[in-house]
PDB file of C-alpha atoms in Angstrom:
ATOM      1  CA  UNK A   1       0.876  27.512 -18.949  1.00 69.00           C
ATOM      2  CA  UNK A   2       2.015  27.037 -22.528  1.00 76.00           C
ATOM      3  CA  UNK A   3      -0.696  30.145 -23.788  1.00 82.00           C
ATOM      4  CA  UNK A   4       0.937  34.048 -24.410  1.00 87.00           C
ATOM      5  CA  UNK A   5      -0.520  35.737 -21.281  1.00 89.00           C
ATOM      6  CA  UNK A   6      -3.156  37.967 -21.300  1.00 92.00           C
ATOM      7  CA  UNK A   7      -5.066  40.505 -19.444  1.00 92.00           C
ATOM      8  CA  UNK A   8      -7.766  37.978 -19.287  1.00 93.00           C
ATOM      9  CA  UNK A   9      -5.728  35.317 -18.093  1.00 94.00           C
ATOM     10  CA  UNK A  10      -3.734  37.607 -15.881  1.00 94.00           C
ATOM     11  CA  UNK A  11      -7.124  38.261 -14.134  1.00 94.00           C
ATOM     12  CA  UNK A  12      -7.685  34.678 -13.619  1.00 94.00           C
ATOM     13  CA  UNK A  13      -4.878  34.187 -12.064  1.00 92.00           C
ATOM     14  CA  UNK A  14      -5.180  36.991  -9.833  1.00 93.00           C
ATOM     15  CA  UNK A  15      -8.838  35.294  -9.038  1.00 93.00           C
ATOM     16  CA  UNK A  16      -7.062  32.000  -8.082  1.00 92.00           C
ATOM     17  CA  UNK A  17      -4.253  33.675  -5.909  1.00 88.00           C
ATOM     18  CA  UNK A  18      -7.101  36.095  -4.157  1.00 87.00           C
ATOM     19  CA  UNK A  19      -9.386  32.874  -3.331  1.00 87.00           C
ATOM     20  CA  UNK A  20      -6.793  30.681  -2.008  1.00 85.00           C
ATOM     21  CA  UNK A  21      -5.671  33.308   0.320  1.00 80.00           C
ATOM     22  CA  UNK A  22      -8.680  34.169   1.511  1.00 77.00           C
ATOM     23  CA  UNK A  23      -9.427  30.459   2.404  1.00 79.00           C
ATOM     24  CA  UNK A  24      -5.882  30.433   4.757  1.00 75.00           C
ATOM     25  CA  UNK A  25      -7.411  31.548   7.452  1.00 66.00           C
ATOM     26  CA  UNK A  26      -4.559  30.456   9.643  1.00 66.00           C
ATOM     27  CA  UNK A  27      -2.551  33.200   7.593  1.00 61.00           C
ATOM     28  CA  UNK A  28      -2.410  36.794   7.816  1.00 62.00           C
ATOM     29  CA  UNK A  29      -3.869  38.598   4.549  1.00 64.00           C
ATOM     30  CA  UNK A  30      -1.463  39.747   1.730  1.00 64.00           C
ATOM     31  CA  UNK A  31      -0.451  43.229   3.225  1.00 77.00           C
ATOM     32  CA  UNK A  32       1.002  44.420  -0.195  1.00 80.00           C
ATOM     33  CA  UNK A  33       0.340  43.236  -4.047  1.00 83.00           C
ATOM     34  CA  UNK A  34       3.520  43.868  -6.321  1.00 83.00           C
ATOM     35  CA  UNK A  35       3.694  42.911 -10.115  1.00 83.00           C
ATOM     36  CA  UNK A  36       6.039  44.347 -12.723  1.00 78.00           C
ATOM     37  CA  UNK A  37       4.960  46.414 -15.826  1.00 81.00           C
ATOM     38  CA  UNK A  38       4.268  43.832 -18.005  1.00 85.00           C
ATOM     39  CA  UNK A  39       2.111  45.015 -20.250  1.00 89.00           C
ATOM     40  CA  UNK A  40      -1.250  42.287 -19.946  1.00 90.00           C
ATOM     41  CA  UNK A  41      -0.416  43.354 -16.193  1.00 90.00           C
ATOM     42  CA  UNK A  42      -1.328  47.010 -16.831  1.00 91.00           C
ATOM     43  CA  UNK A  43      -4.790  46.612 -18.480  1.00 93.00           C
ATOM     44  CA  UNK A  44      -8.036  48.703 -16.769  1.00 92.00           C
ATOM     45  CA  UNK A  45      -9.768  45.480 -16.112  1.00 94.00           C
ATOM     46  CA  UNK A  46      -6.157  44.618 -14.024  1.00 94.00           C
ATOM     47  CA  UNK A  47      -5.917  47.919 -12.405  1.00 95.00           C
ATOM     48  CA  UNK A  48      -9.956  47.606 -11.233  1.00 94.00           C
ATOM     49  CA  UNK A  49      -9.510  43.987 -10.126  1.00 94.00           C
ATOM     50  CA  UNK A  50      -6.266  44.980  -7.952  1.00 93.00           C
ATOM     51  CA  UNK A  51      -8.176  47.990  -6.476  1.00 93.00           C
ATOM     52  CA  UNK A  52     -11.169  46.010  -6.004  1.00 91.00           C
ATOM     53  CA  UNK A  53      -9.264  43.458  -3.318  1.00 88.00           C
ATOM     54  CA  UNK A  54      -5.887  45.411  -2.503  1.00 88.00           C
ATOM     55  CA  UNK A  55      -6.975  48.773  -2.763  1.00 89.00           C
ATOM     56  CA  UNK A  56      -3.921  51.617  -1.855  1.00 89.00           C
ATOM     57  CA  UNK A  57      -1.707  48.352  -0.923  1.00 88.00           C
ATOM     58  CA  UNK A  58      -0.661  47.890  -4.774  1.00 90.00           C
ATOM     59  CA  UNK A  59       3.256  48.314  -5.849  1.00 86.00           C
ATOM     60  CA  UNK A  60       2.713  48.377  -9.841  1.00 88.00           C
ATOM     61  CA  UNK A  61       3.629  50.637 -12.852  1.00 87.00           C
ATOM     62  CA  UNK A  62       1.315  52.715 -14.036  1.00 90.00           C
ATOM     63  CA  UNK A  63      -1.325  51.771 -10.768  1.00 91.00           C
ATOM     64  CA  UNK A  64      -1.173  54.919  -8.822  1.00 91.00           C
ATOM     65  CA  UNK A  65      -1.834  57.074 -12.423  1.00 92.00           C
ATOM     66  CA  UNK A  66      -5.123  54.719 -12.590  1.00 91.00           C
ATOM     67  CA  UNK A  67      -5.916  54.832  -8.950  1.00 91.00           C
ATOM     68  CA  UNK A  68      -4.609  57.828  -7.467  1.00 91.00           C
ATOM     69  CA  UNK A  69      -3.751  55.326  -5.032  1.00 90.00           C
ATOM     70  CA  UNK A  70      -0.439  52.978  -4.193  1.00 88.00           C
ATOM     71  CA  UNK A  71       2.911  53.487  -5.243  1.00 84.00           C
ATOM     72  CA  UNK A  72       4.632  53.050  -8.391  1.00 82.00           C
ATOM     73  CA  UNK A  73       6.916  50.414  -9.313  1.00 78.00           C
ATOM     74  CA  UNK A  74      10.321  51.770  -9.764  1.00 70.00           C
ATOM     75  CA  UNK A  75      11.731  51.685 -13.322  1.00 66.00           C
ATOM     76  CA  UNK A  76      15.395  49.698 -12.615  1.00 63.00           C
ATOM     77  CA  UNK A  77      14.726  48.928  -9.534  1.00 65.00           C
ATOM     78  CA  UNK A  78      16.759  46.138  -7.715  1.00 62.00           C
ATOM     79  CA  UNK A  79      15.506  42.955  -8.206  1.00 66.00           C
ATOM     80  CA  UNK A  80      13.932  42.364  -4.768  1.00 70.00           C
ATOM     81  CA  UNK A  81      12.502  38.301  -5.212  1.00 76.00           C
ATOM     82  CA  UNK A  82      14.626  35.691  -5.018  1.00 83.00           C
ATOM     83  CA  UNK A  83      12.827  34.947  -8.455  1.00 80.00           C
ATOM     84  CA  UNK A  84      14.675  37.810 -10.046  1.00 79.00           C
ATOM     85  CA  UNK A  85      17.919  37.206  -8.123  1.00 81.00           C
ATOM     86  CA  UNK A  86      18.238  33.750  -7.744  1.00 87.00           C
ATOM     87  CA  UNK A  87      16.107  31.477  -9.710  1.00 88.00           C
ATOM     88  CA  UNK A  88      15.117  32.762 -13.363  1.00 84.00           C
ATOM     89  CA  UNK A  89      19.418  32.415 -13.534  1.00 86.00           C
ATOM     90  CA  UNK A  90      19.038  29.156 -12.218  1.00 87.00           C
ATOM     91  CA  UNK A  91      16.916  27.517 -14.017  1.00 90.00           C
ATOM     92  CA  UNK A  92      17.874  29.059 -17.666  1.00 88.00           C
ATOM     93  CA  UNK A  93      21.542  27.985 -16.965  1.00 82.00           C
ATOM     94  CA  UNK A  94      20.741  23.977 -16.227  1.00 86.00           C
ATOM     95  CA  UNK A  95      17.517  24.030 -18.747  1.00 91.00           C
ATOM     96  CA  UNK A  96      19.209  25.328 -21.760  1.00 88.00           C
ATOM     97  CA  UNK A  97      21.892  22.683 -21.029  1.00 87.00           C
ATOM     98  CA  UNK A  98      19.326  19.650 -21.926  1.00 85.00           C
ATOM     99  CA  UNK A  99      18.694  21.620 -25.447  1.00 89.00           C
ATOM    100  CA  UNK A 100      15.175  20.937 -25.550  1.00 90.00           C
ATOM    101  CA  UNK A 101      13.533  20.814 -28.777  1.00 92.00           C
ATOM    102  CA  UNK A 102       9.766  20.832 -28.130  1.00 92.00           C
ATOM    103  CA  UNK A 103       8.045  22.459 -25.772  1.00 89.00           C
ATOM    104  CA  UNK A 104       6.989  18.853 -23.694  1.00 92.00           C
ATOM    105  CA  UNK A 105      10.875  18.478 -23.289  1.00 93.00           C
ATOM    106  CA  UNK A 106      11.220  22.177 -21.883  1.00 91.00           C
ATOM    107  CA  UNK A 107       8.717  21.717 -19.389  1.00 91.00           C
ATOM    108  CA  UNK A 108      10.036  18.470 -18.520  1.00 93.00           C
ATOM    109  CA  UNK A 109      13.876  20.223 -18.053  1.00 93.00           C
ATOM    110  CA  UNK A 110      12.181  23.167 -16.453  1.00 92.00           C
ATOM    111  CA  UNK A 111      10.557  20.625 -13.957  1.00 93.00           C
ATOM    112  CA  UNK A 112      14.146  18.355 -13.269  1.00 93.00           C
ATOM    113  CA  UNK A 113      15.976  21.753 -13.096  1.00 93.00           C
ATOM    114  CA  UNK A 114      13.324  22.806 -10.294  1.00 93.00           C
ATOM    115  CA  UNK A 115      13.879  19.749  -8.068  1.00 94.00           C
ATOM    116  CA  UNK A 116      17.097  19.749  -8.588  1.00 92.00           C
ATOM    117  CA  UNK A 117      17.690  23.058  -5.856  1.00 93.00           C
ATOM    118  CA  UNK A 118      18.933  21.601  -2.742  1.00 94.00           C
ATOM    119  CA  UNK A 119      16.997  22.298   0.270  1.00 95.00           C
ATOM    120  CA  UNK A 120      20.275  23.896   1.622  1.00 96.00           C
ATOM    121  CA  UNK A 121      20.200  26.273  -1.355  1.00 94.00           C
ATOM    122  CA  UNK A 122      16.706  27.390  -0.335  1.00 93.00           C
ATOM    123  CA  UNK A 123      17.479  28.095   2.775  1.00 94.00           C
ATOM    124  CA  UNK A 124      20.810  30.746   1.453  1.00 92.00           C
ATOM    125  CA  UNK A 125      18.095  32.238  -0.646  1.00 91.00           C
ATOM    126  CA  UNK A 126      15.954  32.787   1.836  1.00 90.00           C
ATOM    127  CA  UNK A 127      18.350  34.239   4.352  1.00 90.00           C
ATOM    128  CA  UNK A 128      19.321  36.179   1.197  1.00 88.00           C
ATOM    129  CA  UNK A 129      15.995  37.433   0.833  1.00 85.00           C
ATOM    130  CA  UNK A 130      15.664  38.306   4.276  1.00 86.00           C
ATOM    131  CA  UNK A 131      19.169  40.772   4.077  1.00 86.00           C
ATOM    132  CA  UNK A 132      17.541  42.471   0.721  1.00 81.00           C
ATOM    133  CA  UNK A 133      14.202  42.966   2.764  1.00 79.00           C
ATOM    134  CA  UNK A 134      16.265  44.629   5.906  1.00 83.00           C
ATOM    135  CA  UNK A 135      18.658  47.027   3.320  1.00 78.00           C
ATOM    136  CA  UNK A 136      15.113  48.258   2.346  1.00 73.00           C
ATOM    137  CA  UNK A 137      13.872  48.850   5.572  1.00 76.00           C
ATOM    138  CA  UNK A 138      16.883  50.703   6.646  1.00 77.00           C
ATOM    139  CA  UNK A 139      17.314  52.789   3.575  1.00 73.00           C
ATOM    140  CA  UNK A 140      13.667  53.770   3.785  1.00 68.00           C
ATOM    141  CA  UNK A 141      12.849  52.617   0.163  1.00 63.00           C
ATOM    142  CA  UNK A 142      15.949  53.902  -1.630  1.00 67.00           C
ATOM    143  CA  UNK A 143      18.052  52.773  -3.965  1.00 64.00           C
ATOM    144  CA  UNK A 144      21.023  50.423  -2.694  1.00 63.00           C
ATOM    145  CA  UNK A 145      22.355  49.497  -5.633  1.00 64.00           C
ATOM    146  CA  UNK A 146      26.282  49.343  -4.231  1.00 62.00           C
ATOM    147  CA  UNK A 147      25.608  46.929  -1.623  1.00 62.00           C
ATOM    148  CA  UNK A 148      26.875  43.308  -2.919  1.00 59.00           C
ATOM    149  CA  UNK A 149      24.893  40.522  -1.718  1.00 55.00           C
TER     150      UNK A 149
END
């Protein structure tokens, strides 16, 4: 998406992700919805559509003062997606190497730099994942901050 994100858009996008989850039947439904405070994220119109389909089952800033419901994403808190940990550093270390100068040649570098992660990779990051999820678990929602890894 090339356009600055807004509420608006946020909300379609939460639209999209609700109906394509609700037509995999052969999946289990989302048991949790977490976003960061980014501020289009934060919005009334947000907050309603989130309650609307997820209800108490919300992890987002500001939610539970709207709600009275959910829990409230942690300021600092450990990045938890292998999008935080592993790929946004990815990505920014081989795209800025092509030195794109329009945005078609970004997306294009953004795109080679994407299909360029080994399947083996993938698979670390995953397992990786699945180690963060457990150090959760165990410290009952805690910080962990000292554990490398």
């Amino acid at each position: 998406m090339r356009e600055t994100i807004s509420s608006e858009r946020y909300i379609t996008f939460l639209e999209q992700f609700v109906s394509t989850q609700l037509a995999l039947e052969d999946r289990s439904r989302i048991e949790w919805f977490i976003q960061d405070g980014a501020r289009p994220h934060r919005t009334e119109k947000v907050f309603r559509f989130l309650d609307e389909y997820f209800g108490n089952r919300v992890i987002a800033l500001d939610y539970p003062k709207f709600t009275g419901t959910g829990k409230n994403w942690l300021p600092y808190s450990p990045d938890m997606t292998p999008c935080d940990y592993f790929l946004w550093g990815a990505l920014k270390d081989t795209v800025y190497g092509y030195h794109s100068s329009t945005l078609d040649e970004l997306e294009s570098a953004i795109c080679v730099a994407c299909n360029s992660i080994s399947v083996e990779i993938l698979k670390d990051v995953m397992s990786n994942f699945i180690l963060r999820l457990r150090h959760l678990i165990f410290s009952n929602g805690e910080r962990f901050e000292n554990i490398v890894f």
